[in-house]
């Protein structure tokens, strides 16, 4: 988990009470005239909730299913052209129970939901979780995205524990993992959103334990997204096969 110093801030005076309630819910301080003393601000605006670097407010991170990359990808997605969908072995008419156990900004879950699949998304960071709730709220109000996000169920939990506590009859067919990986200095810099995500959630040092938990929980398969050339997440077991995407690799563990 990260050591960032984060406070909630109301961008508009009329939102002060909502910002106060959010700060209490997240157990974070409320920034007033002392904004500069925090690394990040969780800014409540009339339109959305955003996480922004205090010294670089130019690119706030908020979840937008209606525009931008997430929407563009989902509009063009098909089982054939999405390596993740193929790695999951998805077929049009069969609807497996899918858990995205490392939800993040929900780009992958939104793509799967736009293909018609139901996904339970689990996210453990309370800050990313409230950004997801906010993105979902706006998407539910739009006729183009309402039916897509109705197929995503959000869960705020650490999947390491949550998966272990699932009742036998709730075990999913497929578990998908996309843990954070260390940033390499030589690689192309991740886009700003990923940098903010990295600052706030840190590295998922327990990802190999999560893989073992997922392997014990899923019925049919576990799919792990990795950088194209990265080592496998855990030495054993080895994946059954891997599919290469443009910048990622999907390691598939058949059960
Ligand atoms: C690289 S991001 C996932 C990005 C996501 N696939 C997307 O399409 O936006 C990894 C996320 O997984 C979350 N995460 C890591 N381990 C987790 C766990 N054990 N339980 C729940 N969330 C976890 C992190 O907090 C982070 O938000």
PDB file of C-alpha atoms and ligand atoms in Angstrom:
ATOM      1  CA  UNK A   1       0.000   0.000   0.000  1.00  0.00           C
ATOM      2  CA  UNK A   2       1.193   3.527  -0.674  1.00  0.00           C
ATOM      3  CA  UNK A   3       2.449   6.080   1.807  1.00  0.00           C
ATOM      4  CA  UNK A   4       0.814   9.004   0.003  1.00  0.00           C
ATOM      5  CA  UNK A   5      -0.580  11.873   1.947  1.00  0.00           C
ATOM      6  CA  UNK A   6      -4.136  12.334   0.639  1.00  0.00           C
ATOM      7  CA  UNK A   7      -6.955  14.704   1.628  1.00  0.00           C
ATOM      8  CA  UNK A   8     -10.503  15.305   0.416  1.00  0.00           C
ATOM      9  CA  UNK A   9     -11.228  18.709  -1.121  1.00  0.00           C
ATOM     10  CA  UNK A  10     -14.485  20.321  -2.233  1.00  0.00           C
ATOM     11  CA  UNK A  11     -14.011  22.181  -5.532  1.00  0.00           C
ATOM     12  CA  UNK A  12     -17.218  24.074  -4.933  1.00  0.00           C
ATOM     13  CA  UNK A  13     -18.476  25.560  -1.665  1.00  0.00           C
ATOM     14  CA  UNK A  14     -21.878  23.906  -2.177  1.00  0.00           C
ATOM     15  CA  UNK A  15     -20.171  20.490  -1.945  1.00  0.00           C
ATOM     16  CA  UNK A  16     -18.537  21.102   1.460  1.00  0.00           C
ATOM     17  CA  UNK A  17     -20.907  18.837   3.382  1.00  0.00           C
ATOM     18  CA  UNK A  18     -20.534  15.983   0.841  1.00  0.00           C
ATOM     19  CA  UNK A  19     -16.747  16.360   0.980  1.00  0.00           C
ATOM     20  CA  UNK A  20     -16.860  16.228   4.770  1.00  0.00           C
ATOM     21  CA  UNK A  21     -18.944  13.030   4.674  1.00  0.00           C
ATOM     22  CA  UNK A  22     -16.570  11.471   2.141  1.00  0.00           C
ATOM     23  CA  UNK A  23     -13.531  12.382   4.275  1.00  0.00           C
ATOM     24  CA  UNK A  24     -15.199  10.757   7.283  1.00  0.00           C
ATOM     25  CA  UNK A  25     -16.095   7.650   5.294  1.00  0.00           C
ATOM     26  CA  UNK A  26     -12.520   7.246   4.054  1.00  0.00           C
ATOM     27  CA  UNK A  27     -10.960   8.389   7.316  1.00  0.00           C
ATOM     28  CA  UNK A  28      -8.995  11.066   5.447  1.00  0.00           C
ATOM     29  CA  UNK A  29      -8.412  14.712   6.385  1.00  0.00           C
ATOM     30  CA  UNK A  30     -10.418  17.456   4.729  1.00  0.00           C
ATOM     31  CA  UNK A  31      -8.207  19.998   2.903  1.00  0.00           C
ATOM     32  CA  UNK A  32      -9.194  23.615   3.446  1.00  0.00           C
ATOM     33  CA  UNK A  33      -6.595  26.325   2.851  1.00  0.00           C
ATOM     34  CA  UNK A  34      -3.760  23.834   3.510  1.00  0.00           C
ATOM     35  CA  UNK A  35      -4.022  21.960   0.170  1.00  0.00           C
ATOM     36  CA  UNK A  36      -0.303  22.297  -0.541  1.00  0.00           C
ATOM     37  CA  UNK A  37       0.592  20.124   2.415  1.00  0.00           C
ATOM     38  CA  UNK A  38      -0.903  17.005   0.777  1.00  0.00           C
ATOM     39  CA  UNK A  39       0.572  14.892  -2.071  1.00  0.00           C
ATOM     40  CA  UNK A  40      -2.831  14.146  -3.569  1.00  0.00           C
ATOM     41  CA  UNK A  41      -6.305  15.616  -3.337  1.00  0.00           C
ATOM     42  CA  UNK A  42      -9.498  13.662  -3.815  1.00  0.00           C
ATOM     43  CA  UNK A  43     -11.441  16.491  -5.400  1.00  0.00           C
ATOM     44  CA  UNK A  44     -15.224  16.547  -5.337  1.00  0.00           C
ATOM     45  CA  UNK A  45     -16.538  18.588  -8.278  1.00  0.00           C
ATOM     46  CA  UNK A  46     -20.162  19.081  -9.388  1.00  0.00           C
ATOM     47  CA  UNK A  47     -19.508  16.598 -12.224  1.00  0.00           C
ATOM     48  CA  UNK A  48     -17.186  13.917 -10.895  1.00  0.00           C
ATOM     49  CA  UNK A  49     -14.849  12.774  -8.167  1.00  0.00           C
ATOM     50  CA  UNK A  50     -11.185  12.993  -9.164  1.00  0.00           C
ATOM     51  CA  UNK A  51      -7.818  12.211  -7.708  1.00  0.00           C
ATOM     52  CA  UNK A  52      -5.241  14.806  -8.566  1.00  0.00           C
ATOM     53  CA  UNK A  53      -1.636  15.449  -7.763  1.00  0.00           C
ATOM     54  CA  UNK A  54      -1.498  18.629  -5.710  1.00  0.00           C
ATOM     55  CA  UNK A  55       1.432  20.011  -7.715  1.00  0.00           C
ATOM     56  CA  UNK A  56       0.067  18.817 -11.093  1.00  0.00           C
ATOM     57  CA  UNK A  57      -3.676  19.424 -11.250  1.00  0.00           C
ATOM     58  CA  UNK A  58      -3.596  19.328 -15.081  1.00  0.00           C
ATOM     59  CA  UNK A  59      -4.486  15.634 -15.377  1.00  0.00           C
ATOM     60  CA  UNK A  60      -6.898  14.479 -12.712  1.00  0.00           C
ATOM     61  CA  UNK A  61      -7.735  10.786 -12.516  1.00  0.00           C
ATOM     62  CA  UNK A  62     -11.427  10.014 -12.616  1.00  0.00           C
ATOM     63  CA  UNK A  63     -13.295   7.099 -14.099  1.00  0.00           C
ATOM     64  CA  UNK A  64     -15.109   7.892 -17.278  1.00  0.00           C
ATOM     65  CA  UNK A  65     -16.977   5.074 -18.996  1.00  0.00           C
ATOM     66  CA  UNK A  66     -18.666   7.538 -21.365  1.00  0.00           C
ATOM     67  CA  UNK A  67     -15.661   8.936 -23.239  1.00  0.00           C
ATOM     68  CA  UNK A  68     -11.984   8.365 -23.893  1.00  0.00           C
ATOM     69  CA  UNK A  69      -9.988   5.160 -24.128  1.00  0.00           C
ATOM     70  CA  UNK A  70     -12.243   2.946 -22.005  1.00  0.00           C
ATOM     71  CA  UNK A  71     -15.295   3.784 -24.109  1.00  0.00           C
ATOM     72  CA  UNK A  72     -13.392   3.613 -27.419  1.00  0.00           C
ATOM     73  CA  UNK A  73     -12.053   0.140 -26.625  1.00  0.00           C
ATOM     74  CA  UNK A  74     -15.432  -1.195 -25.442  1.00  0.00           C
ATOM     75  CA  UNK A  75     -17.189   0.072 -28.594  1.00  0.00           C
ATOM     76  CA  UNK A  76     -14.805  -1.841 -30.850  1.00  0.00           C
ATOM     77  CA  UNK A  77     -14.424  -4.925 -28.692  1.00  0.00           C
ATOM     78  CA  UNK A  78     -15.221  -8.403 -29.958  1.00  0.00           C
ATOM     79  CA  UNK A  79     -14.288 -11.794 -28.578  1.00  0.00           C
ATOM     80  CA  UNK A  80     -11.969 -12.214 -31.558  1.00  0.00           C
ATOM     81  CA  UNK A  81     -10.046  -8.963 -31.265  1.00  0.00           C
ATOM     82  CA  UNK A  82      -9.770  -8.846 -27.460  1.00  0.00           C
ATOM     83  CA  UNK A  83      -6.929 -11.106 -26.361  1.00  0.00           C
ATOM     84  CA  UNK A  84      -8.324 -11.087 -22.808  1.00  0.00           C
ATOM     85  CA  UNK A  85     -11.665 -12.491 -24.018  1.00  0.00           C
ATOM     86  CA  UNK A  86      -9.853 -15.245 -25.918  1.00  0.00           C
ATOM     87  CA  UNK A  87      -7.620 -16.002 -22.931  1.00  0.00           C
ATOM     88  CA  UNK A  88     -10.781 -16.422 -20.866  1.00  0.00           C
ATOM     89  CA  UNK A  89     -12.164 -18.822 -23.495  1.00  0.00           C
ATOM     90  CA  UNK A  90     -15.341 -16.749 -23.836  1.00  0.00           C
ATOM     91  CA  UNK A  91     -18.007 -17.838 -26.301  1.00  0.00           C
ATOM     92  CA  UNK A  92     -20.969 -15.738 -27.340  1.00  0.00           C
ATOM     93  CA  UNK A  93     -23.849 -17.652 -25.828  1.00  0.00           C
ATOM     94  CA  UNK A  94     -22.219 -19.190 -22.772  1.00  0.00           C
ATOM     95  CA  UNK A  95     -22.098 -16.889 -19.782  1.00  0.00           C
ATOM     96  CA  UNK A  96     -19.511 -18.014 -17.257  1.00  0.00           C
ATOM     97  CA  UNK A  97     -19.326 -16.487 -13.801  1.00  0.00           C
ATOM     98  CA  UNK A  98     -16.352 -14.067 -13.966  1.00  0.00           C
ATOM     99  CA  UNK A  99     -14.532 -12.353 -11.097  1.00  0.00           C
ATOM    100  CA  UNK A 100     -12.112  -9.541 -11.879  1.00  0.00           C
ATOM    101  CA  UNK A 101     -10.193  -9.737  -8.606  1.00  0.00           C
ATOM    102  CA  UNK A 102      -7.943  -6.709  -9.246  1.00  0.00           C
ATOM    103  CA  UNK A 103     -10.514  -4.205 -10.476  1.00  0.00           C
ATOM    104  CA  UNK A 104      -8.417  -1.012 -10.743  1.00  0.00           C
ATOM    105  CA  UNK A 105      -9.971   1.487 -13.133  1.00  0.00           C
ATOM    106  CA  UNK A 106     -12.353  -1.186 -14.503  1.00  0.00           C
ATOM    107  CA  UNK A 107     -11.255  -0.830 -18.129  1.00  0.00           C
ATOM    108  CA  UNK A 108     -11.095  -4.614 -18.540  1.00  0.00           C
ATOM    109  CA  UNK A 109     -14.368  -5.245 -16.697  1.00  0.00           C
ATOM    110  CA  UNK A 110     -16.133  -2.592 -18.772  1.00  0.00           C
ATOM    111  CA  UNK A 111     -14.867  -4.206 -21.977  1.00  0.00           C
ATOM    112  CA  UNK A 112     -16.131  -7.635 -20.825  1.00  0.00           C
ATOM    113  CA  UNK A 113     -19.480  -6.148 -19.762  1.00  0.00           C
ATOM    114  CA  UNK A 114     -19.801  -4.413 -23.138  1.00  0.00           C
ATOM    115  CA  UNK A 115     -19.460  -7.870 -24.761  1.00  0.00           C
ATOM    116  CA  UNK A 116     -22.488  -8.927 -22.711  1.00  0.00           C
ATOM    117  CA  UNK A 117     -20.739 -10.772 -19.843  1.00  0.00           C
ATOM    118  CA  UNK A 118     -21.496 -10.273 -16.156  1.00  0.00           C
ATOM    119  CA  UNK A 119     -18.469  -9.447 -14.030  1.00  0.00           C
ATOM    120  CA  UNK A 120     -17.941  -9.110 -10.302  1.00  0.00           C
ATOM    121  CA  UNK A 121     -15.170  -6.562  -9.802  1.00  0.00           C
ATOM    122  CA  UNK A 122     -13.204  -6.615  -6.538  1.00  0.00           C
ATOM    123  CA  UNK A 123     -11.055  -3.625  -5.545  1.00  0.00           C
ATOM    124  CA  UNK A 124      -9.291  -3.254  -2.226  1.00  0.00           C
ATOM    125  CA  UNK A 125      -8.114   0.365  -2.323  1.00  0.00           C
ATOM    126  CA  UNK A 126     -10.810   2.515  -0.678  1.00  0.00           C
ATOM    127  CA  UNK A 127      -9.799   5.486  -2.833  1.00  0.00           C
ATOM    128  CA  UNK A 128      -9.963   3.620  -6.129  1.00  0.00           C
ATOM    129  CA  UNK A 129     -13.234   2.092  -4.942  1.00  0.00           C
ATOM    130  CA  UNK A 130     -14.929   5.483  -4.450  1.00  0.00           C
ATOM    131  CA  UNK A 131     -13.671   6.580  -7.885  1.00  0.00           C
ATOM    132  CA  UNK A 132     -15.271   3.420  -9.324  1.00  0.00           C
ATOM    133  CA  UNK A 133     -18.556   4.102  -7.529  1.00  0.00           C
ATOM    134  CA  UNK A 134     -18.535   7.625  -8.967  1.00  0.00           C
ATOM    135  CA  UNK A 135     -17.777   6.395 -12.518  1.00  0.00           C
ATOM    136  CA  UNK A 136     -20.536   3.782 -12.265  1.00  0.00           C
ATOM    137  CA  UNK A 137     -23.027   6.372 -10.990  1.00  0.00           C
ATOM    138  CA  UNK A 138     -22.462   8.597 -14.042  1.00  0.00           C
ATOM    139  CA  UNK A 139     -22.511   5.637 -16.440  1.00  0.00           C
ATOM    140  CA  UNK A 140     -25.865   4.484 -15.016  1.00  0.00           C
ATOM    141  CA  UNK A 141     -27.363   7.875 -15.885  1.00  0.00           C
ATOM    142  CA  UNK A 142     -26.418   7.598 -19.566  1.00  0.00           C
ATOM    143  CA  UNK A 143     -28.573   5.482 -21.884  1.00  0.00           C
ATOM    144  CA  UNK A 144     -25.527   4.255 -23.864  1.00  0.00           C
ATOM    145  CA  UNK A 145     -23.661   2.872 -20.871  1.00  0.00           C
ATOM    146  CA  UNK A 146     -26.431   2.095 -18.338  1.00  0.00           C
ATOM    147  CA  UNK A 147     -27.043  -1.438 -19.558  1.00  0.00           C
ATOM    148  CA  UNK A 148     -23.306  -2.179 -19.778  1.00  0.00           C
ATOM    149  CA  UNK A 149     -22.517  -1.137 -16.198  1.00  0.00           C
ATOM    150  CA  UNK A 150     -25.615  -2.968 -14.948  1.00  0.00           C
ATOM    151  CA  UNK A 151     -23.568  -6.129 -15.669  1.00  0.00           C
ATOM    152  CA  UNK A 152     -20.731  -5.020 -13.332  1.00  0.00           C
ATOM    153  CA  UNK A 153     -21.089  -5.693  -9.628  1.00  0.00           C
ATOM    154  CA  UNK A 154     -18.641  -3.728  -7.457  1.00  0.00           C
ATOM    155  CA  UNK A 155     -17.195  -5.258  -4.305  1.00  0.00           C
ATOM    156  CA  UNK A 156     -14.917  -3.394  -1.921  1.00  0.00           C
ATOM    157  CA  UNK A 157     -12.687  -6.064  -0.413  1.00  0.00           C
ATOM    158  CA  UNK A 158      -9.262  -7.605  -0.433  1.00  0.00           C
ATOM    159  CA  UNK A 159      -9.724 -10.465  -2.885  1.00  0.00           C
ATOM    160  CA  UNK A 160      -7.153 -12.511  -0.984  1.00  0.00           C
ATOM    161  CA  UNK A 161      -9.637 -12.883   1.877  1.00  0.00           C
ATOM    162  CA  UNK A 162     -12.876 -12.423  -0.047  1.00  0.00           C
ATOM    163  CA  UNK A 163     -12.201 -15.313  -2.451  1.00  0.00           C
ATOM    164  CA  UNK A 164     -11.378 -17.619   0.444  1.00  0.00           C
ATOM    165  CA  UNK A 165     -14.666 -16.786   2.111  1.00  0.00           C
ATOM    166  CA  UNK A 166     -16.861 -17.411  -0.963  1.00  0.00           C
ATOM    167  CA  UNK A 167     -19.487 -20.106  -0.460  1.00  0.00           C
ATOM    168  CA  UNK A 168     -18.943 -23.211  -2.586  1.00  0.00           C
ATOM    169  CA  UNK A 169     -21.990 -22.450  -4.744  1.00  0.00           C
ATOM    170  CA  UNK A 170     -20.661 -18.928  -5.465  1.00  0.00           C
ATOM    171  CA  UNK A 171     -17.312 -20.062  -6.801  1.00  0.00           C
ATOM    172  CA  UNK A 172     -16.664 -18.442 -10.203  1.00  0.00           C
ATOM    173  CA  UNK A 173     -15.795 -20.196 -13.436  1.00  0.00           C
ATOM    174  CA  UNK A 174     -13.066 -17.671 -14.252  1.00  0.00           C
ATOM    175  CA  UNK A 175     -10.904 -15.391 -12.122  1.00  0.00           C
ATOM    176  CA  UNK A 176      -8.947 -12.617 -13.796  1.00  0.00           C
ATOM    177  CA  UNK A 177      -5.898 -11.000 -12.179  1.00  0.00           C
ATOM    178  CA  UNK A 178      -4.090  -7.883 -13.372  1.00  0.00           C
ATOM    179  CA  UNK A 179      -1.860  -6.900 -10.453  1.00  0.00           C
ATOM    180  CA  UNK A 180       0.295  -3.785 -10.443  1.00  0.00           C
ATOM    181  CA  UNK A 181       3.845  -4.510 -11.468  1.00  0.00           C
ATOM    182  CA  UNK A 182       7.012  -2.576 -10.631  1.00  0.00           C
ATOM    183  CA  UNK A 183       7.679   0.320 -12.977  1.00  0.00           C
ATOM    184  CA  UNK A 184      10.799  -0.144 -14.998  1.00  0.00           C
ATOM    185  CA  UNK A 185      12.888   2.946 -15.649  1.00  0.00           C
ATOM    186  CA  UNK A 186      13.773   1.925 -19.205  1.00  0.00           C
ATOM    187  CA  UNK A 187      10.279   1.128 -20.410  1.00  0.00           C
ATOM    188  CA  UNK A 188       8.072   3.769 -21.988  1.00  0.00           C
ATOM    189  CA  UNK A 189       6.514   5.792 -19.193  1.00  0.00           C
ATOM    190  CA  UNK A 190       3.046   4.557 -18.350  1.00  0.00           C
ATOM    191  CA  UNK A 191       0.342   7.048 -19.074  1.00  0.00           C
ATOM    192  CA  UNK A 192      -0.376   9.574 -16.325  1.00  0.00           C
ATOM    193  CA  UNK A 193      -3.420   7.670 -15.081  1.00  0.00           C
ATOM    194  CA  UNK A 194      -1.299   4.607 -14.447  1.00  0.00           C
ATOM    195  CA  UNK A 195       1.301   6.732 -12.640  1.00  0.00           C
ATOM    196  CA  UNK A 196      -1.354   8.120 -10.310  1.00  0.00           C
ATOM    197  CA  UNK A 197      -2.783   4.635  -9.751  1.00  0.00           C
ATOM    198  CA  UNK A 198       0.716   3.404  -8.976  1.00  0.00           C
ATOM    199  CA  UNK A 199       1.341   6.239  -6.508  1.00  0.00           C
ATOM    200  CA  UNK A 200      -1.900   5.571  -4.692  1.00  0.00           C
ATOM    201  CA  UNK A 201      -2.114   1.789  -4.524  1.00  0.00           C
ATOM    202  CA  UNK A 202       1.602   0.980  -4.633  1.00  0.00           C
ATOM    203  CA  UNK A 203       2.899  -2.367  -5.847  1.00  0.00           C
ATOM    204  CA  UNK A 204       0.889  -5.540  -5.358  1.00  0.00           C
ATOM    205  CA  UNK A 205       3.658  -7.429  -3.599  1.00  0.00           C
ATOM    206  CA  UNK A 206       1.216 -10.171  -2.568  1.00  0.00           C
ATOM    207  CA  UNK A 207       0.128 -10.959  -6.156  1.00  0.00           C
ATOM    208  CA  UNK A 208       1.598 -14.471  -6.209  1.00  0.00           C
ATOM    209  CA  UNK A 209      -0.404 -15.329  -3.065  1.00  0.00           C
ATOM    210  CA  UNK A 210      -3.490 -13.960  -4.802  1.00  0.00           C
ATOM    211  CA  UNK A 211      -2.770 -16.251  -7.755  1.00  0.00           C
ATOM    212  CA  UNK A 212      -2.655 -19.293  -5.465  1.00  0.00           C
ATOM    213  CA  UNK A 213      -5.897 -18.242  -3.781  1.00  0.00           C
ATOM    214  CA  UNK A 214      -7.526 -17.764  -7.197  1.00  0.00           C
ATOM    215  CA  UNK A 215      -6.329 -21.178  -8.386  1.00  0.00           C
ATOM    216  CA  UNK A 216      -7.956 -22.769  -5.351  1.00  0.00           C
ATOM    217  CA  UNK A 217     -11.215 -20.875  -5.898  1.00  0.00           C
ATOM    218  CA  UNK A 218     -11.937 -20.789  -9.655  1.00  0.00           C
ATOM    219  CA  UNK A 219     -13.666 -23.740 -11.291  1.00  0.00           C
ATOM    220  CA  UNK A 220     -12.418 -23.514 -14.875  1.00  0.00           C
ATOM    221  CA  UNK A 221      -9.526 -21.091 -15.297  1.00  0.00           C
ATOM    222  CA  UNK A 222      -7.450 -18.236 -13.958  1.00  0.00           C
ATOM    223  CA  UNK A 223      -6.079 -15.620 -16.338  1.00  0.00           C
ATOM    224  CA  UNK A 224      -3.185 -13.359 -15.316  1.00  0.00           C
ATOM    225  CA  UNK A 225      -2.186 -10.252 -17.248  1.00  0.00           C
ATOM    226  CA  UNK A 226       1.551  -9.570 -17.302  1.00  0.00           C
ATOM    227  CA  UNK A 227       3.846  -7.227 -19.200  1.00  0.00           C
ATOM    228  CA  UNK A 228       4.802  -8.972 -22.453  1.00  0.00           C
ATOM    229  CA  UNK A 229       8.287 -10.000 -21.382  1.00  0.00           C
ATOM    230  CA  UNK A 230       7.779 -10.362 -17.638  1.00  0.00           C
ATOM    231  CA  UNK A 231       8.488 -13.522 -15.735  1.00  0.00           C
ATOM    232  CA  UNK A 232       5.500 -15.626 -14.688  1.00  0.00           C
ATOM    233  CA  UNK A 233       3.790 -14.483 -11.489  1.00  0.00           C
ATOM    234  CA  UNK A 234       4.729 -17.537  -9.412  1.00  0.00           C
ATOM    235  CA  UNK A 235       7.243 -20.282 -10.142  1.00  0.00           C
ATOM    236  CA  UNK A 236       4.663 -22.981  -9.660  1.00  0.00           C
ATOM    237  CA  UNK A 237       2.335 -23.971 -11.111  1.00  0.00           C
ATOM    238  CA  UNK A 238       3.347 -22.902 -14.602  1.00  0.00           C
ATOM    239  CA  UNK A 239       0.585 -21.550 -16.876  1.00  0.00           C
ATOM    240  CA  UNK A 240      -1.112 -23.994 -19.259  1.00  0.00           C
ATOM    241  CA  UNK A 241      -0.491 -21.531 -22.120  1.00  0.00           C
ATOM    242  CA  UNK A 242      -0.090 -17.814 -22.803  1.00  0.00           C
ATOM    243  CA  UNK A 243      -1.581 -15.428 -25.352  1.00  0.00           C
ATOM    244  CA  UNK A 244       0.303 -12.336 -26.457  1.00  0.00           C
ATOM    245  CA  UNK A 245      -1.445  -9.003 -26.799  1.00  0.00           C
ATOM    246  CA  UNK A 246       0.127  -5.818 -28.200  1.00  0.00           C
ATOM    247  CA  UNK A 247       1.865  -4.869 -24.953  1.00  0.00           C
ATOM    248  CA  UNK A 248       0.707  -7.549 -22.542  1.00  0.00           C
ATOM    249  CA  UNK A 249       0.731 -11.263 -22.096  1.00  0.00           C
ATOM    250  CA  UNK A 250      -2.148 -13.296 -20.703  1.00  0.00           C
ATOM    251  CA  UNK A 251      -1.032 -16.384 -18.779  1.00  0.00           C
ATOM    252  CA  UNK A 252      -3.831 -18.932 -18.655  1.00  0.00           C
ATOM    253  CA  UNK A 253      -4.087 -21.567 -15.924  1.00  0.00           C
ATOM    254  CA  UNK A 254      -6.591 -24.287 -16.842  1.00  0.00           C
ATOM    255  CA  UNK A 255      -8.089 -26.088 -13.864  1.00  0.00           C
TER     256      UNK A 255
HETATM  257  C1  LIG B   1      -3.193  -2.745 -12.600  1.00  0.00           C
HETATM  258  S1  LIG B   1      -4.635  -2.387 -11.682  1.00  0.00           S
HETATM  259  C2  LIG B   1      -5.881  -3.234 -12.561  1.00  0.00           C
HETATM  260  C3  LIG B   1      -6.325  -2.519 -13.802  1.00  0.00           C
HETATM  261  C4  LIG B   1      -7.601  -3.088 -14.380  1.00  0.00           C
HETATM  262  N1  LIG B   1      -7.409  -4.399 -14.958  1.00  0.00           N
HETATM  263  C5  LIG B   1      -8.216  -2.157 -15.386  1.00  0.00           C
HETATM  264  O1  LIG B   1      -8.590  -2.623 -16.485  1.00  0.00           O
HETATM  265  O2  LIG B   1      -8.367  -0.962 -15.101  1.00  0.00           O
HETATM  266  C6  LIG B   1      -4.493  -3.360 -10.224  1.00  0.00           C
HETATM  267  C7  LIG B   1      -5.569  -3.072  -9.200  1.00  0.00           C
HETATM  268  O3  LIG B   1      -5.766  -4.245  -8.423  1.00  0.00           O
HETATM  269  C8  LIG B   1      -6.006  -3.886  -7.091  1.00  0.00           C
HETATM  270  N2  LIG B   1      -5.656  -5.055  -6.270  1.00  0.00           N
HETATM  271  C9  LIG B   1      -4.463  -5.658  -6.146  1.00  0.00           C
HETATM  272  N3  LIG B   1      -4.521  -6.701  -5.316  1.00  0.00           N
HETATM  273  C10 LIG B   1      -5.814  -6.783  -4.896  1.00  0.00           C
HETATM  274  C11 LIG B   1      -6.500  -7.651  -4.018  1.00  0.00           C
HETATM  275  N4  LIG B   1      -5.871  -8.629  -3.358  1.00  0.00           N
HETATM  276  N5  LIG B   1      -7.820  -7.453  -3.824  1.00  0.00           N
HETATM  277  C12 LIG B   1      -8.469  -6.443  -4.490  1.00  0.00           C
HETATM  278  N6  LIG B   1      -7.861  -5.561  -5.295  1.00  0.00           N
HETATM  279  C13 LIG B   1      -6.544  -5.736  -5.512  1.00  0.00           C
HETATM  280  C14 LIG B   1      -5.091  -2.692  -6.882  1.00  0.00           C
HETATM  281  O4  LIG B   1      -5.513  -1.914  -5.760  1.00  0.00           O
HETATM  282  C15 LIG B   1      -5.228  -1.966  -8.214  1.00  0.00           C
HETATM  283  O5  LIG B   1      -6.280  -1.022  -8.171  1.00  0.00           O
END
